[in-house]
Structure formats: structure tokens, C-alpha cells
Amino acid sequence: MAFYSIEEIVSECNKHNKTFAQVIIEGDMHDREVSRENSIEKMKQMWDAMILASTSYEKNDISNSGLVGGDGGKMETYLEEDKPLCGTFVSKVIAQALQMGESNACMKRIVAAPTAGACGVLPAVLIPYFHEYKATEEEIIEALFVAAGIGQVIASRAFIAGAAGGCQAEVGSASAMAAGALVALQGGTPQQISNACGMALKALLGLVCDPVAGLVEVPCVKRNVIGAVNALSVSDMVMAGIVSKIPADQVIDAMREVGEKMDVSLKETGKGGLAKTPTAVEITKKIRENSK
Amino acid sequence: MNLFDILGPIMVGPSSSHTAGAVRIGRVTMKLLGSVPKKAEIYLHGSFADTGVGHGTDKALIAGLLGMEPDDMRIPQSMEIAKEMGVDFCFREKHFREAHPNTAYLRVVDSNGKKLELQACSIGGGRILINEIDGIRADFNGDKPTLIVRNEDKPGHVAFVTTTLANAGINVATLVLNRSKRGGDAVIVIETDMNIPIEAIKEIENVSGIHKVTYLNLQE
């Protein structure tokens, strides 16, 4: 069964002495009437697709509109030739987030997590973690179940679409999912995973969806970076013993309230925020002329 | 939503609603027509018209008409592929009253002259809703096996169709009936829990007063 609250998942873990991932896998087996092997195999396909999307990044690709492309390559070169303030691991996360967002904008194949616009966040933290911290594929797949379980609760209590709740619903949700996945990988308890979800989402509450020319490009690609880096800092805070003062489910409910109150011009309509700046208006005009 | 609606689908970017959903609309149209169309006129409404080109909505719709899935790497080249296959297509902008912002209207014809008109919208996360078929309200999403029966608005057709399904051991999940006007054309849309055998479909097709039976199963 799909869960309606993070609290329910945590109490299910504690009651039966199961991990967060186990509880989510069993929920999927129940919902889709599939075996454990089938459920795990399906998640492995998602992971394989993320890896494939990462390796097929092309730093010379530019999106149809010409607005994005190449930044992931620049970040990688900077990391190789210079000394980024963020250090090696975080810089790799930044590069990966940019690359996945750019590949999406360039019509490459990606994994929506939870949406195409926020597809860079989860792979941005998991792929470098997989390589740098020598996690096994099984561990990564379990972490993906943790992420998906968190996303499912957010989708049922609030929303995961920018048009419904702004960017907080897309990159905010992706960041909460990634933070939970990282805490699971770091050996955190179900309660700590819950804290990670709450803290990551709290940090991005209120983020609006204001894409230039209505395209999933500016600022979407770079917002994937903030979602990923936020997940890293939250994961470290949680593992340091810091807790979320507001429980995860209440943060999700607050996200819904904020999203509902958000003006429609700031919910993927291209009519407010960054999309309404003079530069964006100019860019939009040019794109429309070129496409006629 | 199931777990893999959240972590997934695997798809060609950049937008689940404007790209993946558009592929699905094209694919449903192709499935309902029964083959890749020879000719397609496509009308884009609202956000599909405003931001469609930047999101590859046009390429996605054509890819779907060619039978591609949302994760097909050939989606960016679909227009070239369609031209090579001799598919004649064009795009226009049009405003539809009270339509969802992400709406497309497709008028397609196959090589035998069989026609189909369909209005559908992309409602988020790659999910779609077919609003109208041949001008009559339909409202289904194609997630389940779906039977679409077009018949004269006369007593007994609904009973006959459901009895035939019951005799074949098919459980009906949802049933919607709409008509153009009293005594005019009606459309019955039935979503079922299992596949409908071809014999049952043939039996329904052979009844007088039933003009057209279309069966949609996207899993096949």
C-alpha cells in the first residue's frame, strides 16, 4: 500500500524492525501486485537509465532555444584544472546536476524524479556517491526506494508539479527525496530519514516556478544544483544528530499551503518572477519569432 | 500514483507534460486509427501552442503517431522519419473553448481513407486524457484496456455490449455514455480490468446500429 504519511512509514519500520527501503518495496509489491524481485528489477532499470543518461552527456549540445548547454562541461573542466571552494565531491555533484538538467533540455533520455524538470537532483548526489564512496548497486537501489517512498507521500499529501505548487513541489520534493536517500546510504535510521525529508523541503519552501519563455531551461537547470547541494548539507546535518523541529509530514502540508497560496503567475505559466524580467521578455520574443 | 510514477518514467526530455504526454497523445491516436496515418493535421492550444516548439511538443506528437514510446531516442528526429515514411503532416495554432492549457486536436487519415478526429490533453507527469473522439465527449486515459463503441442512440446497445463482455468474463472498471443529440450518434467508452478477446469485439461489431468499434490496449 502507498503511504499517506512519513510517520506511518517510520512507525511501520520500528514496529517490524524493517528498513525504510524494505517497507517501501513491500508497499510497491502490494500496489502493483508484483514480486520482490520484479520490484527491485524495475528500480534497477531506473538506476541503469540514470547512469546511461549521465554517460551520454554531450558538453557541445545546445537546447532548441539556444538558452542552455555546456555548463556541466565547464564545471567539470574547472574541477580538473582549478581548486573549487566546494571541494571535489560537491563539485562533482554540481557538475552532474547541471549535466542532467542540460541533457533533459536537449531532448536526451532521462529519468523523471519526480519530474523531468527536477531530473538532475537525485542522480547528481547518487552517481558521485556511488563512485566516490564505493557503495554497492544494491545499496543505491535501496536508497532509490527511500527516495521514491518520500516522493510518493509528497505527491499524495501535496503535489510534485510546478504548475500545481511551484518549484518547491519539483526541486523541493526532489531535494527531500535525495536527502532521504543519502541518509539511508550513510546508515541513518528511519527517523533520521524523516528528519532529512523535513529539513530539505523546509529549506526550499516558497520556491516559485518562473521559467523563461515557459521552457524547462532557465532557471530550472541551475535549480537542480541547489536541490542537490541542499540534500548534501541536510544529510550531513542529520548524521551530525541535528533534527527537524517541524515533523516531515507537517512540512509537506505547509508546502501544499504555500503552493496553493502562490499566485498563478508563479506556477509554470511564464508570467511572473524571472520570466517577467526585461531580459526574459526579450529572450521570449526572439524565441517566438524564430519558431514561426 | 504508483512508485514508478514518482521515480520515473524513463523519458526523452525536456517536459513530462509537453514531451512525454504529447508522445502518448500521438500514440493513442495511432492506436485508435489502427495504423500510422498517411495524413495528420494537428492543432495546438494554450501552452502547447505557446511553448510547444521549445519543448519539442511537435516532434513528440509526430513520434507518437509513428508508434514511438516516450523513451524513444528517435523522438528528436521524428519529423524527418515521418517525411521519409511519406506521412503528410502540418501544425496549426487554434484556441479551443474551455480546453486544458495543454491540449492538442488531431485529424488523421490512414492509407485506406479511414478518418479519426481526436482531442486530448496532457494533465501532468506524462499522464493524458482523451477528451473527444470524432466530436463526441469520451474522457478516458488509456491506462486500462478501453473499448470505444460508436452507435446509434437507440435502446439496447449498452445492454448488448455489457452482456457480451460479461459472457466473455470481462470485468468492467468504468463505463461512460455520451451522445451528440437525442437519437443521433452515441459513444460508449468502457475501461476493463482485463484484455478483451477479439471474438467479443467482433460480436459487438456485427450488431446493426453499431457503426464503429475501437479497442485500445497500450500494453500490447
Short mmCIF file of C-alpha atoms in Angstrom, two decimals:
data_model
loop_
_atom_site.label_atom_id
_atom_site.label_comp_id
_atom_site.label_asym_id
_atom_site.label_seq_id
_atom_site.Cartn_x
_atom_site.Cartn_y
_atom_site.Cartn_z
CA MET A 1 0.00 0.00 0.00
CA ALA A 2 1.11 3.52 -0.75
CA PHE A 3 1.68 5.58 2.40
CA TYR A 4 -0.04 8.83 3.18
CA SER A 5 2.50 9.97 5.77
CA ILE A 6 6.21 9.68 6.53
CA GLU A 7 5.26 9.00 10.15
CA GLU A 8 3.34 5.87 9.06
CA ILE A 9 6.41 4.57 7.23
CA VAL A 10 8.70 5.22 10.21
CA SER A 11 6.31 3.52 12.64
CA GLU A 12 5.99 0.53 10.27
CA CYS A 13 9.83 0.29 10.24
CA ASN A 14 10.05 0.46 14.04
CA LYS A 15 7.18 -1.93 14.67
CA HIS A 16 8.55 -4.71 12.46
CA ASN A 17 12.25 -3.85 12.71
CA LYS A 18 12.49 -3.17 8.97
CA THR A 19 14.47 -0.62 6.99
CA PHE A 20 12.74 2.31 5.29
CA ALA A 21 13.52 0.74 1.89
CA GLN A 22 12.03 -2.63 2.87
CA VAL A 23 8.74 -1.02 3.85
CA ILE A 24 8.55 0.89 0.56
CA ILE A 25 9.42 -2.21 -1.51
CA GLU A 26 6.63 -4.14 0.23
CA GLY A 27 4.24 -1.28 -0.48
CA ASP A 28 5.14 -1.43 -4.19
CA MET A 29 4.73 -5.24 -4.23
CA HIS A 30 1.23 -4.76 -2.81
CA ASP A 31 0.23 -1.85 -5.07
CA ARG A 32 1.37 -3.27 -8.37
CA GLU A 33 0.83 -6.94 -7.39
CA VAL A 34 4.42 -7.88 -8.24
CA SER A 35 7.14 -9.99 -6.64
CA ARG A 36 10.04 -8.53 -4.63
CA GLU A 37 12.40 -9.45 -7.49
CA ASN A 38 10.20 -7.66 -10.01
CA SER A 39 10.03 -4.53 -7.87
CA ILE A 40 13.80 -4.44 -7.35
CA GLU A 41 14.46 -5.18 -11.02
CA LYS A 42 12.24 -2.26 -12.05
CA MET A 43 14.19 0.10 -9.78
CA LYS A 44 17.45 -1.25 -11.21
CA GLN A 45 16.19 -0.21 -14.65
CA MET A 46 15.73 3.34 -13.33
CA TRP A 47 19.27 3.35 -11.92
CA ASP A 48 20.72 1.95 -15.17
CA ALA A 49 18.85 4.66 -17.10
CA MET A 50 20.29 7.36 -14.80
CA ILE A 51 23.83 6.05 -15.35
CA LEU A 52 23.28 5.86 -19.10
CA ALA A 53 21.87 9.41 -19.14
CA SER A 54 24.93 10.59 -17.22
CA THR A 55 27.45 8.95 -19.55
CA SER A 56 25.66 10.21 -22.68
CA TYR A 57 26.04 13.88 -21.69
CA GLU A 58 27.49 15.96 -24.52
CA LYS A 59 29.11 19.24 -23.49
CA ASN A 60 28.65 20.63 -27.02
CA ASP A 61 24.87 20.08 -27.11
CA ILE A 62 22.70 23.19 -27.01
CA SER A 63 18.95 23.21 -26.42
CA ASN A 64 16.48 24.09 -29.24
CA SER A 65 16.05 27.59 -27.85
CA GLY A 66 19.81 28.07 -27.50
CA LEU A 67 19.38 29.02 -23.84
CA VAL A 68 21.23 26.15 -22.13
CA GLY A 69 24.04 23.71 -22.78
CA GLY A 70 27.72 23.31 -21.96
CA ASP A 71 27.70 24.48 -18.32
CA GLY A 72 28.12 20.93 -17.00
CA GLY A 73 31.25 20.65 -19.12
CA LYS A 74 32.60 23.98 -17.82
CA MET A 75 32.13 22.86 -14.22
CA GLU A 76 33.97 19.61 -14.93
CA THR A 77 36.89 21.43 -16.52
CA TYR A 78 37.06 23.88 -13.60
CA LEU A 79 37.21 20.94 -11.19
CA GLU A 80 40.02 19.31 -13.17
CA GLU A 81 42.12 22.44 -13.64
CA ASP A 82 41.39 24.51 -10.56
CA LYS A 83 40.53 24.27 -6.89
CA PRO A 84 36.78 24.78 -6.36
CA LEU A 85 35.69 26.18 -2.99
CA CYS A 86 33.18 23.35 -2.65
CA GLY A 87 35.86 20.64 -2.88
CA THR A 88 35.96 17.64 -5.18
CA PHE A 89 32.85 15.72 -4.13
CA VAL A 90 30.45 18.65 -4.01
CA SER A 91 31.84 19.99 -7.28
CA LYS A 92 31.15 16.66 -8.92
CA VAL A 93 27.58 16.83 -7.60
CA ILE A 94 27.21 20.33 -9.07
CA ALA A 95 28.58 19.21 -12.44
CA GLN A 96 26.30 16.16 -12.51
CA ALA A 97 23.19 18.21 -11.68
CA LEU A 98 23.98 20.69 -14.48
CA GLN A 99 24.70 17.93 -16.95
CA MET A 100 21.48 16.02 -16.28
CA GLY A 101 19.40 19.21 -16.47
CA GLU A 102 21.09 20.16 -19.74
CA SER A 103 20.63 16.70 -21.24
CA ASN A 104 16.93 16.96 -20.41
CA ALA A 105 16.67 20.36 -22.10
CA CYS A 106 18.45 18.91 -25.16
CA MET A 107 15.85 16.15 -25.57
CA LYS A 108 18.07 13.35 -24.30
CA ARG A 109 16.67 10.38 -22.36
CA ILE A 110 16.42 10.94 -18.59
CA VAL A 111 14.53 9.60 -15.58
CA ALA A 112 11.80 11.90 -14.24
CA ALA A 113 12.43 12.08 -10.47
CA PRO A 114 9.83 13.19 -9.56
CA THR A 115 9.56 15.31 -12.74
CA ALA A 116 11.65 15.88 -15.85
CA GLY A 117 12.40 19.45 -14.72
CA ALA A 118 13.92 18.16 -11.45
CA CYS A 119 15.52 15.07 -13.02
CA GLY A 120 19.07 16.16 -12.13
CA VAL A 121 18.81 16.24 -8.33
CA LEU A 122 18.74 12.55 -7.43
CA PRO A 123 21.39 11.32 -9.90
CA ALA A 124 23.56 14.33 -9.02
CA VAL A 125 24.02 13.05 -5.47
CA LEU A 126 23.77 9.29 -6.10
CA ILE A 127 26.13 8.88 -9.06
CA PRO A 128 29.12 10.66 -7.43
CA TYR A 129 28.30 8.87 -4.14
CA PHE A 130 28.31 5.51 -5.95
CA HIS A 131 31.76 6.22 -7.40
CA GLU A 132 33.43 8.09 -4.53
CA TYR A 133 32.09 6.18 -1.53
CA LYS A 134 32.16 2.70 -3.11
CA ALA A 135 28.51 1.97 -2.41
CA THR A 136 27.18 -1.28 -3.88
CA GLU A 137 24.48 -1.25 -6.51
CA GLU A 138 22.10 -2.92 -4.01
CA GLU A 139 22.64 -0.07 -1.55
CA ILE A 140 21.98 2.55 -4.23
CA ILE A 141 18.79 0.76 -5.32
CA GLU A 142 17.58 0.67 -1.70
CA ALA A 143 18.31 4.40 -1.45
CA LEU A 144 16.22 4.94 -4.61
CA PHE A 145 13.30 3.16 -2.93
CA VAL A 146 13.68 5.50 0.06
CA ALA A 147 13.62 8.47 -2.33
CA ALA A 148 10.59 7.16 -4.22
CA GLY A 149 8.72 6.45 -0.96
CA ILE A 150 9.27 10.03 0.20
CA GLY A 151 8.15 11.35 -3.20
CA GLN A 152 5.02 9.24 -3.07
CA VAL A 153 3.98 10.73 0.29
CA ILE A 154 4.66 14.26 -1.00
CA ALA A 155 2.58 13.55 -4.13
CA SER A 156 -0.33 12.24 -2.07
CA ARG A 157 -0.30 14.99 0.59
CA ALA A 158 0.69 17.91 -1.62
CA PHE A 159 1.93 17.99 -5.24
CA ILE A 160 5.02 17.34 -7.34
CA ALA A 161 4.20 19.52 -10.37
CA GLY A 162 5.44 23.09 -10.81
CA ALA A 163 2.11 24.04 -12.38
CA ALA A 164 0.36 22.93 -9.20
CA GLY A 165 2.73 24.12 -6.46
CA GLY A 166 5.71 25.98 -7.89
CA CYS A 167 9.34 24.82 -7.99
CA GLN A 168 9.23 23.86 -4.31
CA ALA A 169 7.00 20.98 -5.49
CA GLU A 170 9.54 19.86 -8.09
CA VAL A 171 13.09 20.68 -6.97
CA GLY A 172 11.96 20.89 -3.32
CA SER A 173 10.47 17.39 -3.49
CA ALA A 174 13.47 16.04 -5.41
CA SER A 175 15.78 17.50 -2.76
CA ALA A 176 13.77 15.89 0.06
CA MET A 177 13.92 12.58 -1.80
CA ALA A 178 17.69 12.91 -2.35
CA ALA A 179 18.34 13.90 1.27
CA GLY A 180 16.43 10.83 2.50
CA ALA A 181 18.34 8.60 0.07
CA LEU A 182 21.71 9.97 1.27
CA VAL A 183 20.85 9.49 4.95
CA ALA A 184 19.82 5.90 4.19
CA LEU A 185 23.18 5.34 2.45
CA GLN A 186 25.03 6.87 5.39
CA GLY A 187 23.37 4.38 7.74
CA GLY A 188 20.77 6.71 9.22
CA THR A 189 17.65 5.39 10.99
CA PRO A 190 14.12 5.70 9.56
CA GLN A 191 13.53 8.62 11.93
CA GLN A 192 16.67 10.32 10.61
CA ILE A 193 15.44 9.79 7.04
CA SER A 194 12.21 11.50 8.08
CA ASN A 195 14.22 14.39 9.52
CA ALA A 196 16.17 14.69 6.28
CA CYS A 197 12.95 14.89 4.27
CA GLY A 198 11.56 17.61 6.53
CA MET A 199 14.74 19.68 6.64
CA ALA A 200 15.43 19.53 2.89
CA LEU A 201 11.89 20.54 1.96
CA LYS A 202 11.80 23.30 4.60
CA ALA A 203 14.89 24.92 3.10
CA LEU A 204 13.22 25.25 -0.30
CA LEU A 205 9.68 26.22 0.78
CA GLY A 206 8.29 29.03 -1.32
CA LEU A 207 10.45 28.44 -4.38
CA VAL A 208 8.42 29.59 -7.38
CA CYS A 209 8.21 28.13 -10.88
CA ASP A 210 9.07 31.01 -13.21
CA PRO A 211 10.76 29.55 -16.30
CA VAL A 212 11.91 31.95 -19.01
CA ALA A 213 9.75 31.52 -22.15
CA GLY A 214 7.95 28.74 -20.30
CA LEU A 215 10.82 26.35 -21.09
CA VAL A 216 12.40 23.82 -18.72
CA GLU A 217 15.77 25.58 -19.05
CA VAL A 218 16.29 28.87 -17.17
CA PRO A 219 16.38 28.72 -14.15
CA CYS A 220 15.47 25.01 -13.99
CA VAL A 221 18.89 23.57 -14.85
CA LYS A 222 20.68 25.54 -12.11
CA ARG A 223 17.88 24.96 -9.59
CA ASN A 224 18.71 21.28 -9.88
CA VAL A 225 22.11 22.23 -8.42
CA ILE A 226 20.57 23.90 -5.38
CA GLY A 227 18.32 20.88 -4.83
CA ALA A 228 21.30 18.53 -4.88
CA VAL A 229 23.64 20.63 -2.73
CA ASN A 230 20.83 21.25 -0.23
CA ALA A 231 20.39 17.46 0.05
CA LEU A 232 24.10 17.07 0.85
CA SER A 233 24.17 19.66 3.62
CA VAL A 234 20.92 18.31 5.10
CA SER A 235 22.30 14.77 5.07
CA ASP A 236 25.41 15.88 6.97
CA MET A 237 23.35 17.88 9.49
CA VAL A 238 21.11 14.87 10.10
CA MET A 239 24.06 12.48 10.55
CA ALA A 240 25.55 15.02 12.98
CA GLY A 241 22.46 14.50 15.13
CA ILE A 242 20.55 17.63 14.13
CA VAL A 243 16.78 17.13 13.93
CA SER A 244 13.93 18.85 12.11
CA LYS A 245 11.94 20.87 14.63
CA ILE A 246 8.85 20.51 12.43
CA PRO A 247 7.94 16.89 11.56
CA ALA A 248 8.27 15.94 7.87
CA ASP A 249 4.53 15.48 7.28
CA GLN A 250 3.76 18.93 8.64
CA VAL A 251 6.45 20.43 6.39
CA ILE A 252 4.82 18.70 3.41
CA ASP A 253 1.43 20.11 4.45
CA ALA A 254 3.00 23.57 4.73
CA MET A 255 4.44 23.14 1.23
CA ARG A 256 0.92 22.43 -0.01
CA GLU A 257 -0.46 25.50 1.72
CA VAL A 258 2.30 27.71 0.31
CA GLY A 259 1.73 26.24 -3.17
CA GLU A 260 -1.99 26.84 -3.03
CA LYS A 261 -1.48 30.45 -1.95
CA MET A 262 1.17 31.05 -4.60
CA ASP A 263 -0.03 33.34 -7.40
CA VAL A 264 -0.77 31.57 -10.67
CA SER A 265 1.79 33.79 -12.44
CA LEU A 266 4.47 31.95 -10.43
CA LYS A 267 3.31 28.44 -11.28
CA GLU A 268 4.80 27.46 -14.62
CA THR A 269 2.86 30.00 -16.63
CA GLY A 270 5.90 32.07 -17.64
CA LYS A 271 4.02 35.18 -16.49
CA GLY A 272 5.87 36.19 -13.34
CA GLY A 273 9.19 36.18 -11.47
CA LEU A 274 12.28 35.65 -13.62
CA ALA A 275 10.09 35.04 -16.67
CA LYS A 276 8.82 38.63 -16.44
CA THR A 277 12.24 40.34 -16.23
CA PRO A 278 13.07 42.61 -19.19
CA THR A 279 15.82 40.23 -20.35
CA ALA A 280 13.48 37.24 -20.18
CA VAL A 281 10.77 39.10 -22.09
CA GLU A 282 13.31 39.94 -24.79
CA ILE A 283 14.52 36.31 -24.97
CA THR A 284 10.93 35.06 -25.16
CA LYS A 285 10.17 37.40 -28.05
CA LYS A 286 13.18 36.18 -30.01
CA ILE A 287 12.36 32.51 -29.43
CA ARG A 288 8.76 33.00 -30.61
CA GLU A 289 9.93 34.84 -33.75
CA ASN A 290 12.44 32.10 -34.59
CA SER A 291 9.89 29.34 -34.20
CA LYS A 292 7.36 30.92 -36.56
CA MET B 1 0.19 7.21 -8.13
CA ASN B 2 2.40 4.15 -8.10
CA LEU B 3 6.04 4.28 -7.01
CA PHE B 4 7.35 4.41 -10.58
CA ASP B 5 5.12 7.34 -11.49
CA ILE B 6 7.24 9.18 -8.89
CA LEU B 7 10.64 7.75 -9.75
CA GLY B 8 10.12 7.53 -13.48
CA PRO B 9 9.16 7.34 -16.20
CA ILE B 10 12.32 6.96 -18.25
CA MET B 11 11.66 9.52 -20.96
CA VAL B 12 13.12 11.85 -23.54
CA GLY B 13 13.15 15.40 -22.16
CA PRO B 14 12.51 18.15 -21.51
CA SER B 15 8.99 18.06 -20.05
CA SER B 16 6.79 15.24 -18.81
CA SER B 17 3.64 17.17 -19.76
CA HIS B 18 4.83 18.83 -23.00
CA THR B 19 7.01 15.99 -24.31
CA ALA B 20 6.19 12.58 -22.74
CA GLY B 21 2.45 13.38 -22.56
CA ALA B 22 2.49 14.59 -26.18
CA VAL B 23 4.12 11.33 -27.33
CA ARG B 24 1.34 9.43 -25.57
CA ILE B 25 -1.37 11.54 -27.24
CA GLY B 26 0.15 10.79 -30.66
CA ARG B 27 0.48 7.10 -29.85
CA VAL B 28 -3.13 6.76 -28.64
CA THR B 29 -4.28 8.45 -31.86
CA MET B 30 -2.26 6.00 -33.95
CA LYS B 31 -3.59 3.03 -31.96
CA LEU B 32 -7.18 4.23 -32.32
CA LEU B 33 -6.73 4.73 -36.06
CA GLY B 34 -5.22 1.26 -36.29
CA SER B 35 -2.08 2.22 -38.20
CA VAL B 36 0.40 5.04 -38.80
CA PRO B 37 -1.61 7.82 -40.51
CA LYS B 38 -0.97 8.88 -44.07
CA LYS B 39 -2.03 12.42 -43.26
CA ALA B 40 -2.20 14.36 -39.99
CA GLU B 41 -3.45 17.86 -39.24
CA ILE B 42 -2.52 18.86 -35.72
CA TYR B 43 -3.94 21.86 -33.85
CA LEU B 44 -2.17 23.11 -30.71
CA HIS B 45 -3.96 25.04 -27.98
CA GLY B 46 -2.81 27.09 -24.97
CA SER B 47 0.59 26.27 -23.54
CA PHE B 48 1.09 23.59 -26.22
CA ALA B 49 0.85 26.38 -28.80
CA ASP B 50 2.90 28.92 -26.81
CA THR B 51 5.83 26.78 -25.66
CA GLY B 52 5.37 23.65 -27.76
CA VAL B 53 8.27 24.17 -30.15
CA GLY B 54 10.76 24.77 -27.32
CA HIS B 55 9.54 21.65 -25.55
CA GLY B 56 9.58 19.52 -28.70
CA THR B 57 5.81 19.01 -28.40
CA ASP B 58 5.52 18.94 -32.20
CA LYS B 59 8.25 16.30 -32.55
CA ALA B 60 6.73 14.35 -29.66
CA LEU B 61 3.25 14.24 -31.22
CA ILE B 62 4.66 13.04 -34.56
CA ALA B 63 6.81 10.44 -32.75
CA GLY B 64 3.68 9.12 -31.07
CA LEU B 65 1.81 8.97 -34.39
CA LEU B 66 4.68 6.81 -35.69
CA GLY B 67 4.12 4.49 -32.71
CA MET B 68 7.09 5.56 -30.59
CA GLU B 69 7.06 5.42 -26.77
CA PRO B 70 8.07 8.40 -24.56
CA ASP B 71 11.59 6.94 -24.04
CA ASP B 72 12.37 6.53 -27.74
CA MET B 73 15.69 8.19 -28.60
CA ARG B 74 14.43 8.90 -32.13
CA ILE B 75 11.86 11.46 -30.87
CA PRO B 76 14.07 14.47 -31.76
CA GLN B 77 14.30 13.18 -35.36
CA SER B 78 10.64 12.11 -35.66
CA MET B 79 9.71 14.74 -38.26
CA GLU B 80 12.46 13.63 -40.64
CA ILE B 81 11.48 9.98 -40.10
CA ALA B 82 7.81 10.79 -40.78
CA LYS B 83 8.70 12.58 -44.02
CA GLU B 84 10.80 9.61 -45.16
CA MET B 85 7.81 7.37 -44.45
CA GLY B 86 5.63 9.61 -46.59
CA VAL B 87 3.48 10.89 -43.73
CA ASP B 88 2.00 14.25 -44.66
CA PHE B 89 1.59 16.42 -41.56
CA CYS B 90 1.03 20.05 -40.60
CA PHE B 91 0.69 22.07 -37.39
CA ARG B 92 -1.63 24.99 -36.66
CA GLU B 93 -2.46 27.02 -33.59
CA LYS B 94 -6.10 27.06 -32.52
CA HIS B 95 -7.99 28.13 -29.43
CA PHE B 96 -10.49 25.64 -28.03
CA ARG B 97 -13.08 26.92 -25.60
CA GLU B 98 -12.68 25.68 -22.02
CA ALA B 99 -9.90 23.29 -23.01
CA HIS B 100 -7.00 22.33 -20.70
CA PRO B 101 -3.89 24.52 -21.37
CA ASN B 102 -2.02 21.52 -22.80
CA THR B 103 -4.47 20.44 -25.47
CA ALA B 104 -3.96 19.02 -28.95
CA TYR B 105 -6.56 18.29 -31.62
CA LEU B 106 -5.59 15.76 -34.26
CA ARG B 107 -7.31 14.99 -37.55
CA VAL B 108 -5.76 11.88 -39.10
CA VAL B 109 -6.41 9.72 -42.16
CA ASP B 110 -4.91 6.28 -42.90
CA SER B 111 -3.91 4.89 -46.32
CA ASN B 112 -7.41 3.42 -46.84
CA GLY B 113 -9.09 6.76 -46.22
CA LYS B 114 -10.26 5.86 -42.69
CA LYS B 115 -10.54 9.06 -40.65
CA LEU B 116 -10.29 9.89 -36.98
CA GLU B 117 -10.57 13.16 -35.07
CA LEU B 118 -9.39 13.34 -31.52
CA GLN B 119 -8.99 15.99 -28.84
CA ALA B 120 -6.70 15.17 -25.93
CA CYS B 121 -4.82 16.95 -23.17
CA SER B 122 -1.69 16.32 -21.15
CA ILE B 123 -2.57 16.64 -17.48
CA GLY B 124 0.88 16.41 -15.85
CA GLY B 125 3.56 13.84 -15.12
CA GLY B 126 3.14 12.41 -18.63
CA ARG B 127 -0.44 11.35 -18.00
CA ILE B 128 -3.07 12.19 -20.59
CA LEU B 129 -6.82 12.41 -21.04
CA ILE B 130 -8.62 11.82 -24.33
CA ASN B 131 -11.44 14.38 -24.28
CA GLU B 132 -13.27 13.77 -27.55
CA ILE B 133 -13.36 11.24 -30.35
CA ASP B 134 -14.97 12.26 -33.65
CA GLY B 135 -16.59 15.23 -31.93
CA ILE B 136 -18.21 13.29 -29.09
CA ARG B 137 -17.10 13.53 -25.48
CA ALA B 138 -15.04 10.49 -24.38
CA ASP B 139 -12.86 11.24 -21.30
CA PHE B 140 -10.54 8.28 -20.79
CA ASN B 141 -6.80 7.99 -20.23
CA GLY B 142 -5.74 4.76 -21.92
CA ASP B 143 -4.19 3.29 -18.75
CA LYS B 144 -6.52 0.30 -18.92
CA PRO B 145 -7.78 -1.72 -21.90
CA THR B 146 -10.50 0.51 -23.37
CA LEU B 147 -13.39 -0.29 -25.72
CA ILE B 148 -14.92 2.58 -27.65
CA VAL B 149 -18.23 1.85 -29.34
CA ARG B 150 -19.91 4.32 -31.63
CA ASN B 151 -23.56 3.56 -32.23
CA GLU B 152 -27.00 4.97 -32.95
CA ASP B 153 -28.65 6.40 -29.85
CA LYS B 154 -31.27 3.62 -29.54
CA PRO B 155 -32.34 1.34 -26.67
CA GLY B 156 -30.43 -1.88 -26.06
CA HIS B 157 -26.89 -1.10 -27.27
CA VAL B 158 -25.39 -0.57 -23.81
CA ALA B 159 -27.09 -3.74 -22.54
CA PHE B 160 -25.81 -5.74 -25.51
CA VAL B 161 -22.22 -4.51 -25.16
CA THR B 162 -22.05 -5.13 -21.41
CA THR B 163 -23.72 -8.55 -21.72
CA THR B 164 -21.22 -9.57 -24.38
CA LEU B 165 -18.37 -8.51 -22.09
CA ALA B 166 -19.91 -10.33 -19.11
CA ASN B 167 -20.26 -13.50 -21.20
CA ALA B 168 -16.57 -13.26 -22.05
CA GLY B 169 -15.73 -12.99 -18.33
CA ILE B 170 -14.56 -9.38 -18.60
CA ASN B 171 -14.99 -7.12 -15.58
CA VAL B 172 -15.94 -3.53 -16.42
CA ALA B 173 -13.93 -0.94 -14.46
CA THR B 174 -15.67 2.21 -15.74
CA LEU B 175 -18.41 2.94 -18.27
CA VAL B 176 -19.29 6.31 -19.79
CA LEU B 177 -22.00 7.02 -22.32
CA ASN B 178 -22.31 10.25 -24.30
CA ARG B 179 -24.27 11.29 -27.36
CA SER B 180 -24.24 14.12 -29.89
CA LYS B 181 -28.03 14.60 -29.60
CA ARG B 182 -31.12 12.52 -28.84
CA GLY B 183 -31.44 9.84 -31.50
CA GLY B 184 -28.08 10.87 -33.00
CA ASP B 185 -24.70 9.24 -32.59
CA ALA B 186 -23.59 7.92 -29.20
CA VAL B 187 -20.21 6.87 -27.85
CA ILE B 188 -19.80 4.23 -25.15
CA VAL B 189 -16.38 4.18 -23.50
CA ILE B 190 -15.66 1.14 -21.35
CA GLU B 191 -12.46 0.58 -19.39
CA THR B 192 -11.91 -3.02 -18.34
CA ASP B 193 -9.68 -4.84 -15.87
CA MET B 194 -8.51 -7.41 -18.41
CA ASN B 195 -7.84 -7.75 -22.12
CA ILE B 196 -10.93 -8.11 -24.32
CA PRO B 197 -10.78 -11.11 -26.68
CA ILE B 198 -11.13 -10.39 -30.41
CA GLU B 199 -14.23 -12.64 -30.62
CA ALA B 200 -16.15 -10.40 -28.22
CA ILE B 201 -15.17 -7.31 -30.21
CA LYS B 202 -16.29 -8.95 -33.49
CA GLU B 203 -19.62 -9.92 -31.92
CA ILE B 204 -20.26 -6.29 -30.94
CA GLU B 205 -19.17 -5.01 -34.37
CA ASN B 206 -21.72 -7.21 -36.16
CA VAL B 207 -24.78 -5.73 -34.46
CA SER B 208 -26.90 -3.39 -36.56
CA GLY B 209 -26.84 0.17 -35.29
CA ILE B 210 -23.25 -0.12 -34.09
CA HIS B 211 -21.11 1.88 -36.52
CA LYS B 212 -17.59 1.55 -35.24
CA VAL B 213 -15.81 -0.42 -32.52
CA THR B 214 -12.32 0.56 -31.49
CA TYR B 215 -10.23 -1.28 -28.95
CA LEU B 216 -7.27 0.36 -27.29
CA ASN B 217 -4.69 -1.61 -25.35
CA LEU B 218 -1.44 0.29 -24.96
CA GLN B 219 0.22 -2.66 -23.26
CA GLU B 220 0.09 -4.71 -26.47
#
